[in-house]
Amino acid sequence: LSWLFAGTESFQRFSEQPKYTEVNPAQDTLLTCKVIDKRGTCSWQKDNKPVGIYTKKYEWASRLPTGDNGNVLHLDLHPPPVQMGGDCSLWIRSATLDFDDGLWECQVTASDFTTQDALTSQPVRLVVRVAPQRPRIEYEAVHVPPGHNITADAGAVATVKCVSHYGNPPATLKWYLGDQEISPLHPQMNATEPDNPRTWSATSVVQVSAMRERHGDMLRCVAHHESYQAKSVMVDARLDVKYAPSIRLIGSPEIDLEEDKDALVLRCVADANPPASIVWRRAGRSEIASLQETLQLRPVGRRDAGLYTCQAQNSVGTSEQLSVQLDVKYPPKIISAGPDRLTTAPLFSPAAFECLADGNPLPSFKWVQRMSSGTKYMERGFESRLVIDNVTYEYQGEYECRATSYINGQERVAVSDPVSLQVVGAPQVLRLHPSLHTVSVKRGEAAGLTMVVCADPRPIRVAWEWGSLRLEAGSGIDRFRADDVQPDTREDCYLSTLHILHTDEHDSRPYYLVVENERGTDRHAIHLIVEGTFAEPYEMSYLMGVAGGCMAAILLLVCLCIYAIKSKRCCFKGSTGYKSSDKDSEKADLKSRSDSTSGPQGDSIYTTPAGFHHHQQQQQQQQQLQQQQAAAAAAAALHAASQHPQQQYPGHGSPEAMKVRMAAMILQPPTRV
């Protein structure tokens, strides 16, 4: 075993072999080679050729240091002249590309010719660095200067090459799109330069999809090399992606544009490469509206309204069309109102007016009648055509057509010239609100009753009527006076007033105004209420009194008939003691009594009779006395019949006389004013 181990230990072997080494020109480098149990001789070869040991060029690393005078130095600054021990490392001084760059091998001869333990290391490359040229970008076999464009159509794939020449070792190339590193199409390719085999060219290829979004991005190739001062050098090119235009509109109106007031500036902005040409067209017209990006209308007019279309075009293609509808607003304007400035219509006949107006938006219409004051108006219709089915004097006057629209929330109104409606016909007492046809006064106060009458032609007769009285305008009776008609503020209208002094309960009644002209008559009432008395009209109380008297008489007759039937005697049959002379005397007596108690009979309808109302209070007292006498006579007759049921009424008169006496109970009082 000891012999075997001894034999094994006698073989020489590498403890450290040379490695790939780079050195800058004119710099020193050490190729390391160490052998265990070295007994042979060390040697080096380059590119399969032996290399000698030369001072200041190729020197062993393990020699003792010496000075210029040959004395041994204690600093290991220079290699020894001969190899010592197992260290076969070699110093290469002032490396140059031509002499030192290549494949190096460390060799050791055998211990003896029988052992055959010679050693040879793996060839390693000693690279004497050479800074490569600045990289360059090539596209479609054409050099692209730094910062220039790489042009490709959208959707295509651009194949770009980056080349770095005359470097040793070859440069390491990397690609960046914007700030993002991208991978090459395949690994970098290195090759020796044909004209200088000791230097290398490095080539890297990348493919970039030409997309619209990448237009303008920078494509960079970066060469990394230790010989560069900054360790890397970059070259870039701009992606120029050609694509068809896309457009957008700027300045589309968001509010209403008013004629001769607002301006419009429309921009058709195109995104295209290469730049696109812009065309503006207007619907319905063959000519081009504009060839500029901006379409300006200063100010807008109604003739500018319409549909405007924008389109862009370049060498790649044509954009879609974008349209904007331009609606120009303008305030309303009355075209006509009529049919004529003056329209004449008979009373109670139809009449119509027509209003034509232009505007955008379409205006709404309103017909108003100017009242007599000139500042107040009455609304008559809300359509362009005003139709009055039944013309009365209330519709007579001037009319205006108002056309209204709103632009940006602001009201715009156009007013027509006035048109007039003239009403002709019979008089008409204006029927106002019922509350305006009732006048209330306190007892004893004066009352004024006024009504408005319209007539064309002018009234020829005006009078007031109440009860059985008629009072012409411009005349008076006792407490009553009717004024002459006065012109009203309304055309063809007049005021008629009845004055009543010292009103009392008998004045509470309706009073009628009667008007007549060449075409007819009209009659209407106004009511007077005297407060503090019964507000019922006189005719109503009169009728109720009469009705009460009649009911009392009928009840009395029924009682007498029942009594006569029960006594089996008829009060109206003849009697043996009755004489015709008695009958005549009773008639004369009744006649004289009637003449002494009755007053003068009232006229039916009259005007200003002489001596009227001279004995008004006496008449009222006489009426009350007559009613009392009639009631007393009826009561006496009933009492006599009950005291002497078997008598045949001697001295009490005939049945005809009894009828006359009973009739006195229901006599009507005369008309009072």
XYZ file of C-alpha atoms in Angstrom:
673
model
C 0.000 0.000 0.000
C 2.750 2.439 0.863
C 4.290 1.748 -2.530
C 0.951 2.444 -4.215
C 0.443 5.717 -2.313
C 3.993 6.754 -3.039
C 3.446 6.187 -6.714
C 0.221 8.139 -6.682
C 1.773 11.121 -4.977
C 4.577 11.230 -7.525
C 2.206 12.282 -10.386
C 2.143 16.036 -11.003
C -1.242 17.764 -11.446
C -2.832 21.247 -11.780
C -4.063 22.919 -8.668
C -5.141 26.004 -10.643
C -5.523 26.440 -14.388
C -5.571 29.647 -16.439
C -8.944 31.442 -16.835
C -10.560 33.764 -19.357
C -8.985 37.138 -18.889
C -9.538 40.606 -20.296
C -7.025 43.360 -20.197
C -7.007 46.867 -21.456
C -4.346 47.787 -23.965
C -0.887 48.643 -22.411
C -1.883 47.113 -19.124
C -0.297 44.079 -17.445
C -2.200 40.892 -16.731
C -1.420 37.609 -15.007
C -2.297 34.198 -16.392
C -2.397 31.890 -13.399
C -1.172 28.264 -13.613
C -0.220 26.190 -10.522
C 0.927 22.559 -10.344
C 1.157 20.145 -7.413
C 4.253 17.882 -7.174
C 5.663 19.588 -10.184
C 8.847 17.890 -11.450
C 8.599 18.804 -15.093
C 9.273 22.117 -16.821
C 6.611 24.808 -17.305
C 5.967 26.389 -20.664
C 3.202 28.483 -22.382
C 1.883 28.588 -25.884
C -0.389 31.000 -27.657
C -2.593 30.060 -30.528
C -0.767 26.661 -30.556
C 2.628 28.313 -30.749
C 5.310 28.275 -27.968
C 5.880 31.477 -26.108
C 9.318 32.355 -24.768
C 10.137 34.198 -21.594
C 11.164 37.759 -22.331
C 12.033 40.407 -19.783
C 9.446 43.143 -19.565
C 7.111 41.176 -21.803
C 6.549 37.607 -20.701
C 7.875 36.800 -17.217
C 7.335 34.125 -14.596
C 5.290 35.214 -11.699
C 7.383 33.340 -9.013
C 10.921 34.904 -9.383
C 12.606 36.918 -6.631
C 12.364 40.658 -7.172
C 15.581 42.498 -8.136
C 16.439 46.127 -8.649
C 17.932 47.833 -11.691
C 21.394 46.990 -10.362
C 20.492 43.320 -10.163
C 20.116 43.174 -6.460
C 17.202 41.102 -5.173
C 14.254 43.178 -3.918
C 11.957 42.063 -1.205
C 8.872 43.346 -3.066
C 7.196 41.050 -5.506
C 7.047 43.648 -8.270
C 8.573 41.654 -11.100
C 8.395 37.981 -11.925
C 11.450 35.805 -11.441
C 13.600 35.018 -14.474
C 12.979 31.331 -14.008
C 10.013 29.369 -12.806
C 10.161 28.386 -9.207
C 8.340 25.585 -7.411
C 4.870 24.623 -8.612
C 3.866 28.116 -9.748
C 3.864 28.306 -13.533
C 1.893 31.625 -13.705
C 2.906 34.059 -16.428
C 2.954 37.859 -16.440
C 2.095 39.533 -19.741
C 3.424 43.045 -19.767
C 1.978 45.957 -21.808
C -0.642 43.836 -23.499
C -1.311 44.545 -27.117
C -4.008 43.281 -29.405
C -1.659 42.079 -32.104
C 0.762 40.087 -29.899
C -1.151 39.044 -26.851
C -4.772 38.545 -27.781
C -5.502 34.896 -28.398
C -5.824 31.413 -26.872
C -3.275 30.614 -24.190
C -2.262 27.221 -22.735
C -0.110 26.306 -19.716
C 2.008 23.151 -20.239
C 4.236 21.058 -17.935
C 6.643 18.415 -19.238
C 6.600 14.909 -17.757
C 8.528 14.026 -14.601
C 10.552 11.526 -16.660
C 10.100 9.830 -19.918
C 8.553 6.782 -18.300
C 5.999 8.507 -16.129
C 4.190 10.292 -18.943
C 2.568 12.790 -16.551
C 2.945 15.839 -18.788
C 0.203 18.471 -18.304
C -1.598 20.800 -20.748
C -4.327 23.227 -19.549
C -7.488 24.034 -21.382
C -6.980 26.864 -23.869
C -8.234 30.117 -22.382
C -8.726 33.379 -24.144
C -6.793 36.420 -23.251
C -8.663 39.335 -24.597
C -6.992 42.616 -25.114
C -9.928 44.955 -24.979
C -10.756 47.242 -27.892
C -13.635 49.703 -27.495
C -16.213 49.037 -30.231
C -17.558 51.732 -32.420
C -20.815 53.427 -31.475
C -23.728 51.128 -32.283
C -25.955 51.944 -35.203
C -29.588 51.147 -36.006
C -30.569 49.781 -39.382
C -34.111 49.490 -40.738
C -34.857 47.855 -44.033
C -31.060 47.666 -44.650
C -30.767 51.437 -44.328
C -28.844 53.151 -41.576
C -31.113 55.249 -39.345
C -29.229 58.235 -37.929
C -29.687 58.831 -34.213
C -33.025 60.476 -33.438
C -34.470 59.846 -36.882
C -37.646 57.970 -37.686
C -38.453 54.341 -38.194
C -41.585 54.616 -40.341
C -44.128 51.809 -40.540
C -47.844 51.545 -41.238
C -50.127 50.855 -38.335
C -50.622 47.124 -37.903
C -47.320 46.204 -39.534
C -44.280 44.680 -37.797
C -41.024 46.634 -37.994
C -37.810 44.570 -37.955
C -34.930 46.691 -36.652
C -31.248 45.754 -36.395
C -28.562 47.117 -34.067
C -24.895 46.555 -35.012
C -21.716 47.273 -33.026
C -18.423 46.954 -35.009
C -14.751 46.477 -34.138
C -15.021 45.634 -30.520
C -13.014 43.179 -28.504
C -14.681 41.452 -26.961
C -17.918 42.122 -28.857
C -20.268 44.590 -27.169
C -23.350 43.342 -25.340
C -26.465 44.827 -26.972
C -29.821 45.503 -25.262
C -33.104 46.967 -26.568
C -35.491 49.425 -24.923
C -38.878 50.743 -26.132
C -39.504 53.849 -24.147
C -38.307 52.910 -20.670
C -39.224 49.242 -21.030
C -36.596 46.646 -21.979
C -37.753 44.366 -24.763
C -36.390 41.033 -25.912
C -34.629 40.585 -29.245
C -35.927 38.310 -31.920
C -33.071 35.831 -31.242
C -29.828 35.864 -29.229
C -27.134 38.340 -30.151
C -24.842 37.249 -32.992
C -21.072 37.929 -32.797
C -18.607 37.573 -35.654
C -15.053 38.642 -36.352
C -14.610 41.540 -38.623
C -13.513 40.487 -42.088
C -10.897 43.202 -42.295
C -9.697 42.776 -38.714
C -10.199 39.253 -37.450
C -9.055 40.128 -33.941
C -12.131 42.401 -33.461
C -15.770 41.537 -33.432
C -19.072 42.788 -34.693
C -22.164 42.322 -32.529
C -25.621 42.169 -34.121
C -29.043 42.141 -32.423
C -32.433 42.124 -34.147
C -35.787 43.151 -32.626
C -39.332 43.187 -34.017
C -41.746 45.928 -32.948
C -45.479 45.924 -33.697
C -46.340 49.282 -35.217
C -49.374 50.414 -33.275
C -51.033 53.784 -33.242
C -50.413 54.066 -29.520
C -46.661 53.645 -30.067
C -46.371 56.500 -32.501
C -43.604 58.782 -31.313
C -42.078 56.292 -28.859
C -38.278 56.055 -28.796
C -36.597 52.748 -29.686
C -33.110 52.523 -28.103
C -30.166 50.166 -28.621
C -27.623 50.185 -25.781
C -24.095 48.693 -26.253
C -22.353 47.651 -23.035
C -18.506 47.331 -23.060
C -15.845 47.732 -20.391
C -13.737 49.845 -22.693
C -16.381 52.543 -22.889
C -15.744 55.356 -20.518
C -19.340 55.199 -19.297
C -19.419 51.417 -19.732
C -22.266 51.813 -22.276
C -23.212 53.779 -25.379
C -26.773 54.315 -26.613
C -28.348 55.068 -29.967
C -32.082 55.711 -30.488
C -34.669 56.194 -33.215
C -38.259 57.465 -33.156
C -41.132 55.198 -34.115
C -43.107 56.846 -36.885
C -46.376 54.910 -37.137
C -48.542 55.927 -40.066
C -52.303 55.608 -39.482
C -55.552 56.839 -40.935
C -57.073 59.935 -39.317
C -59.590 59.962 -36.513
C -61.371 63.220 -35.726
C -63.206 64.953 -32.896
C -65.258 68.133 -32.801
C -64.511 70.996 -30.453
C -66.819 73.946 -29.918
C -70.203 72.352 -30.505
C -72.775 74.802 -29.107
C -74.138 73.901 -25.700
C -76.614 76.784 -25.524
C -78.924 78.400 -28.034
C -77.231 80.589 -30.628
C -79.128 83.787 -31.295
C -79.075 85.473 -34.655
C -76.808 88.528 -35.020
C -75.768 88.166 -31.394
C -73.644 85.028 -30.973
C -70.632 83.645 -32.855
C -69.739 80.023 -33.588
C -66.208 78.573 -33.845
C -66.080 74.846 -34.663
C -62.805 72.904 -34.749
C -62.371 69.573 -36.463
C -59.289 68.148 -34.764
C -57.728 65.220 -36.615
C -55.335 62.686 -35.124
C -53.452 61.289 -38.108
C -49.978 60.396 -39.397
C -49.128 61.805 -41.788
C -51.192 64.945 -41.094
C -54.628 64.900 -42.674
C -56.477 67.477 -44.716
C -59.827 68.703 -43.338
C -63.033 69.226 -45.305
C -66.211 70.909 -43.991
C -69.433 70.375 -45.904
C -72.999 71.549 -45.366
C -75.873 69.190 -45.968
C -77.920 69.984 -49.036
C -75.179 71.994 -50.717
C -72.559 70.868 -53.161
C -69.914 73.488 -52.397
C -67.347 73.000 -49.654
C -67.973 75.065 -46.554
C -64.325 75.174 -45.460
C -60.956 73.471 -45.973
C -59.567 74.644 -42.669
C -59.571 72.897 -39.349
C -61.692 75.744 -37.942
C -65.125 76.743 -39.208
C -66.096 80.237 -38.067
C -69.453 81.985 -38.281
C -69.276 85.517 -36.887
C -72.061 86.273 -36.119
C -74.484 83.483 -36.887
C -77.583 84.097 -38.958
C -80.685 82.090 -39.664
C -79.271 81.257 -43.095
C -76.371 79.483 -41.394
C -78.666 76.921 -39.796
C -78.184 73.387 -41.045
C -76.203 70.161 -40.698
C -72.416 70.578 -40.943
C -70.122 67.577 -41.543
C -66.380 67.304 -40.951
C -64.073 64.668 -42.491
C -60.288 64.161 -42.606
C -58.126 62.289 -45.143
C -54.451 61.347 -45.521
C -52.375 58.868 -47.540
C -53.342 56.002 -45.264
C -57.097 56.452 -45.306
C -60.178 58.569 -44.574
C -61.804 59.238 -41.230
C -65.407 58.776 -40.328
C -67.753 61.746 -40.674
C -68.763 63.815 -37.672
C -71.758 66.113 -37.877
C -73.156 68.960 -35.851
C -76.648 70.387 -36.241
C -76.614 74.153 -36.098
C -79.919 75.638 -34.962
C -79.952 79.423 -35.004
C -82.568 81.008 -32.787
C -84.166 84.324 -33.579
C -86.905 86.256 -31.785
C -90.484 86.276 -33.058
C -91.647 88.774 -35.634
C -95.241 89.576 -36.503
C -95.877 89.120 -40.196
C -99.522 90.147 -40.245
C -102.513 90.607 -37.945
C -105.968 91.097 -39.302
C -107.553 90.447 -41.722
C -108.035 94.251 -41.652
C -107.062 97.096 -39.406
C -110.777 97.689 -38.725
C -113.433 94.994 -38.561
C -117.141 95.781 -38.159
C -119.431 93.091 -36.767
C -123.162 93.186 -35.936
C -124.144 92.533 -32.354
C -124.371 88.824 -31.463
C -122.646 87.780 -34.702
C -119.264 85.936 -34.958
C -115.940 87.667 -35.662
C -112.374 86.347 -36.166
C -108.796 87.649 -36.223
C -105.723 85.895 -37.641
C -102.109 86.450 -36.512
C -99.084 85.250 -38.495
C -95.604 85.331 -36.915
C -92.172 83.885 -37.625
C -89.581 82.849 -35.037
C -87.301 80.078 -33.845
C -88.432 78.446 -31.688
C -92.002 78.739 -32.896
C -93.708 81.397 -30.804
C -96.818 80.988 -28.719
C -99.688 83.394 -29.346
C -101.900 85.502 -27.152
C -104.621 87.933 -28.134
C -105.287 90.778 -25.716
C -107.899 93.522 -25.769
C -106.734 96.955 -24.733
C -109.065 98.319 -22.100
C -110.259 101.898 -22.022
C -107.543 103.023 -19.600
C -104.869 102.110 -22.119
C -102.623 100.411 -19.567
C -104.783 97.392 -18.781
C -105.394 94.476 -21.070
C -107.798 91.577 -21.065
C -106.699 88.217 -22.429
C -109.035 86.963 -25.139
C -107.296 83.964 -26.744
C -104.151 81.836 -26.805
C -103.989 80.695 -30.422
C -102.940 82.383 -33.610
C -106.598 82.602 -34.621
C -109.017 84.428 -32.321
C -112.681 83.543 -32.868
C -115.473 85.434 -31.085
C -118.637 83.378 -31.489
C -121.042 85.942 -30.056
C -119.952 89.550 -30.418
C -121.145 91.952 -27.757
C -120.166 95.503 -26.964
C -117.724 94.172 -24.390
C -115.583 92.943 -27.290
C -115.488 96.341 -29.000
C -112.074 97.998 -28.986
C -108.466 97.501 -30.027
C -106.751 94.099 -30.068
C -103.075 93.167 -30.074
C -101.450 89.895 -31.064
C -98.456 88.970 -28.916
C -96.012 86.335 -30.132
C -93.728 85.000 -27.381
C -90.736 82.655 -27.377
C -87.799 81.920 -25.070
C -84.107 81.938 -26.054
C -81.651 80.786 -23.403
C -84.334 81.261 -20.799
C -84.993 84.880 -21.784
C -88.407 85.941 -23.008
C -88.729 87.482 -26.459
C -92.052 89.177 -27.310
C -93.302 90.705 -30.548
C -96.454 92.848 -30.491
C -98.566 93.536 -33.551
C -100.055 96.847 -34.546
C -103.519 97.169 -33.011
C -106.561 95.998 -34.941
C -110.008 97.315 -34.067
C -113.380 95.633 -33.713
C -116.424 97.891 -34.229
C -119.775 96.535 -32.969
C -123.075 97.830 -34.367
C -126.591 96.855 -33.311
C -129.264 97.228 -30.713
C -128.420 98.654 -27.285
C -127.004 96.344 -24.682
C -126.951 96.992 -20.975
C -123.708 95.426 -19.839
C -124.220 92.364 -17.675
C -121.464 92.648 -15.129
C -120.793 90.442 -12.126
C -123.954 89.955 -9.994
C -122.246 91.711 -7.096
C -121.947 94.810 -9.270
C -125.701 94.814 -9.910
C -126.612 95.090 -6.243
C -126.415 98.351 -4.261
C -126.775 98.417 -0.493
C -127.441 101.596 1.522
C -128.587 102.349 5.045
C -132.089 103.582 5.671
C -132.371 107.317 5.151
C -129.240 107.559 3.011
C -129.180 108.563 -0.647
C -128.662 105.832 -3.239
C -127.101 106.085 -6.674
C -127.823 103.306 -9.183
C -125.494 103.373 -12.192
C -125.446 101.070 -15.187
C -123.469 101.039 -18.413
C -125.203 100.729 -21.751
C -123.502 100.378 -25.117
C -125.170 101.112 -28.416
C -124.209 101.910 -31.973
C -126.042 103.959 -33.177
C -126.461 106.127 -30.065
C -129.540 105.466 -27.852
C -132.596 107.607 -28.627
C -134.512 106.737 -25.445
C -133.231 105.922 -21.964
C -135.545 105.400 -18.977
C -135.669 103.788 -15.529
C -138.632 101.597 -14.515
C -139.690 100.162 -11.184
C -143.105 98.986 -10.046
C -145.576 100.916 -12.194
C -143.345 103.935 -12.648
C -141.194 105.025 -15.582
C -138.707 107.864 -15.306
C -137.053 109.222 -18.444
C -133.378 110.202 -18.373
C -132.955 113.865 -17.500
C -136.146 114.058 -15.377
C -137.172 113.522 -11.749
C -140.111 112.566 -9.506
C -140.159 113.614 -5.867
C -137.163 111.735 -4.341
C -136.192 110.131 -7.667
C -134.002 111.742 -10.341
C -132.546 110.170 -13.534
C -129.426 111.851 -14.987
C -128.859 112.357 -18.660
C -126.622 109.653 -20.108
C -122.909 110.418 -19.978
C -120.195 108.982 -22.271
C -118.239 106.096 -20.754
C -114.530 105.554 -21.269
C -115.382 102.695 -23.608
C -116.299 103.512 -27.142
C -120.048 103.709 -27.881
C -120.827 103.156 -24.201
C -122.696 105.452 -21.835
C -123.441 105.807 -18.136
C -126.994 106.139 -16.826
C -127.575 106.928 -13.136
C -130.754 106.946 -10.999
C -130.573 108.908 -7.714
C -132.892 108.105 -4.790
C -133.000 110.439 -1.779
C -133.954 109.427 1.791
C -134.332 105.734 1.080
C -136.768 103.640 3.132
C -138.008 100.053 3.203
C -140.294 100.545 0.215
C -137.294 101.369 -2.004
C -135.828 97.864 -1.696
C -136.630 96.444 -5.122
C -135.140 95.937 -8.607
C -134.842 98.995 -10.873
C -134.777 98.419 -14.609
C -132.819 100.446 -17.142
C -134.595 100.477 -20.506
C -132.626 101.637 -23.573
C -133.733 101.990 -27.197
C -132.035 102.917 -30.474
C -132.794 102.489 -34.166
C -131.885 98.782 -34.080
C -133.744 97.617 -30.984
C -134.099 97.774 -27.209
C -132.600 96.205 -24.083
C -133.656 96.059 -20.449
C -131.701 95.012 -17.343
C -132.149 95.383 -13.589
C -130.034 96.582 -10.697
C -131.155 95.748 -7.150
C -131.304 98.200 -4.255
C -131.178 96.883 -0.692
C -132.017 99.314 2.112
C -130.308 97.983 5.240
C -132.317 98.035 8.485
C -135.526 96.865 6.686
C -136.624 93.746 4.939
C -134.476 93.414 1.980
C -137.209 91.638 0.014
C -138.591 93.434 -3.007
C -141.908 95.270 -2.529
C -143.755 92.975 -4.919
C -142.959 89.939 -2.805
C -144.359 91.419 0.446
C -147.392 92.644 -1.443
C -148.112 89.188 -2.865
C -147.663 87.544 0.511
C -150.192 89.966 2.090
C -152.713 89.249 -0.613
C -152.170 85.507 -0.274
C -152.676 85.705 3.511
C -155.958 87.594 3.124
C -157.264 85.089 0.619
C -156.472 82.180 2.869
C -158.300 83.814 5.802
C -161.414 84.452 3.656
C -161.489 80.897 2.346
C -161.155 79.508 5.862
C -164.082 81.673 7.056
C -166.332 80.564 4.175
C -165.540 76.920 4.854
C -166.510 77.333 8.531
C -169.811 79.015 7.620
C -170.704 76.284 5.139
C -170.047 73.561 7.677
C -172.185 75.351 10.241
C -175.085 75.816 7.798
C -175.075 72.172 6.780
C -175.172 71.029 10.370
C -178.107 73.355 11.157
C -179.841 72.091 7.953
C -180.406 75.596 6.871
C -178.826 77.520 4.025
C -177.785 81.023 4.755
C -178.185 82.016 1.123
C -181.792 80.932 0.504
C -184.597 83.540 0.362
C -186.540 84.614 3.536
C -190.258 85.540 3.954
C -189.307 88.755 5.667
C -186.921 89.844 2.942
C -187.857 92.670 0.626
C -186.323 93.965 -2.544
C -186.292 97.418 -1.112
C -184.047 96.197 1.671
C -181.694 94.840 -0.934
C -181.491 98.166 -2.721
C -180.935 100.046 0.487
C -178.107 97.728 1.485
C -176.407 98.124 -1.879
C -176.606 101.899 -1.545
C -175.229 101.693 1.966
C -172.287 99.560 0.830
C -171.605 101.853 -2.096
C -171.491 104.919 0.091
C -169.271 103.155 2.564
C -166.926 102.079 -0.183
C -166.769 105.620 -1.570
C -165.846 106.988 1.814
C -162.959 104.558 2.428
C -161.366 103.930 -0.970
C -158.527 106.110 -2.362
C -157.636 107.082 -5.916
C -156.632 104.275 -8.269
C -153.003 104.198 -9.402
C -152.023 104.627 -13.029
C -150.483 101.670 -14.855
C -147.327 103.205 -16.273
C -146.851 106.955 -16.524
C -144.292 109.628 -16.533
C -144.168 112.592 -14.105
C -147.981 112.788 -13.168
C -148.978 116.043 -11.411
C -149.660 115.838 -7.672
C -148.085 112.383 -7.310
C -147.186 111.400 -3.735
C -149.036 114.388 -2.125
C -150.900 112.146 0.353
C -148.622 109.112 0.650
C -148.924 108.818 4.431
C -152.743 109.326 4.345
C -153.062 106.499 1.813
C -151.122 104.139 4.008
C -153.369 104.965 7.000
C -156.505 104.458 4.895
C -155.293 101.059 3.736
C -154.696 99.933 7.308
C -158.191 101.189 8.320
C -159.865 99.291 5.466
C -158.190 96.058 6.477
C -159.295 96.545 10.127
C -162.929 97.263 9.114
C -163.085 94.223 6.872
C -161.792 91.964 9.642
C -164.285 93.432 12.165
C -167.232 92.910 9.802
C -166.326 89.271 9.252
C -166.005 88.658 12.981
C -169.403 90.295 13.694
C -171.121 88.173 11.063
C -169.680 85.006 12.526
C -170.793 86.017 16.044
C -174.368 86.817 14.927
C -174.733 83.523 13.180
C -173.662 81.668 16.287
C -176.166 83.600 18.551
C -179.285 83.278 16.280
C -178.965 80.180 14.156
C -182.745 80.023 13.353
C -183.114 83.593 12.184
C -183.497 84.336 8.495
C -181.210 87.398 8.607
C -183.780 90.166 8.705
C -182.143 93.493 8.510
C -178.707 91.929 7.762
C -179.000 92.185 4.002
C -179.218 89.877 1.026
C -176.711 87.212 0.053
C -175.336 89.568 -2.580
C -174.670 92.156 0.085
C -172.933 89.528 2.170
C -170.633 88.741 -0.764
C -169.776 92.415 -1.196
C -168.955 92.717 2.498
C -166.743 89.634 2.383
C -164.928 90.918 -0.686
C -163.690 93.892 1.266
C -161.360 91.584 3.156
C -159.281 90.816 0.075
C -159.141 94.213 -1.569
C -155.646 94.932 -2.860
C -153.925 98.141 -1.758
C -152.952 100.636 -4.475
C -149.393 100.770 -5.912
C -147.004 102.690 -3.649
C -143.720 104.417 -4.576
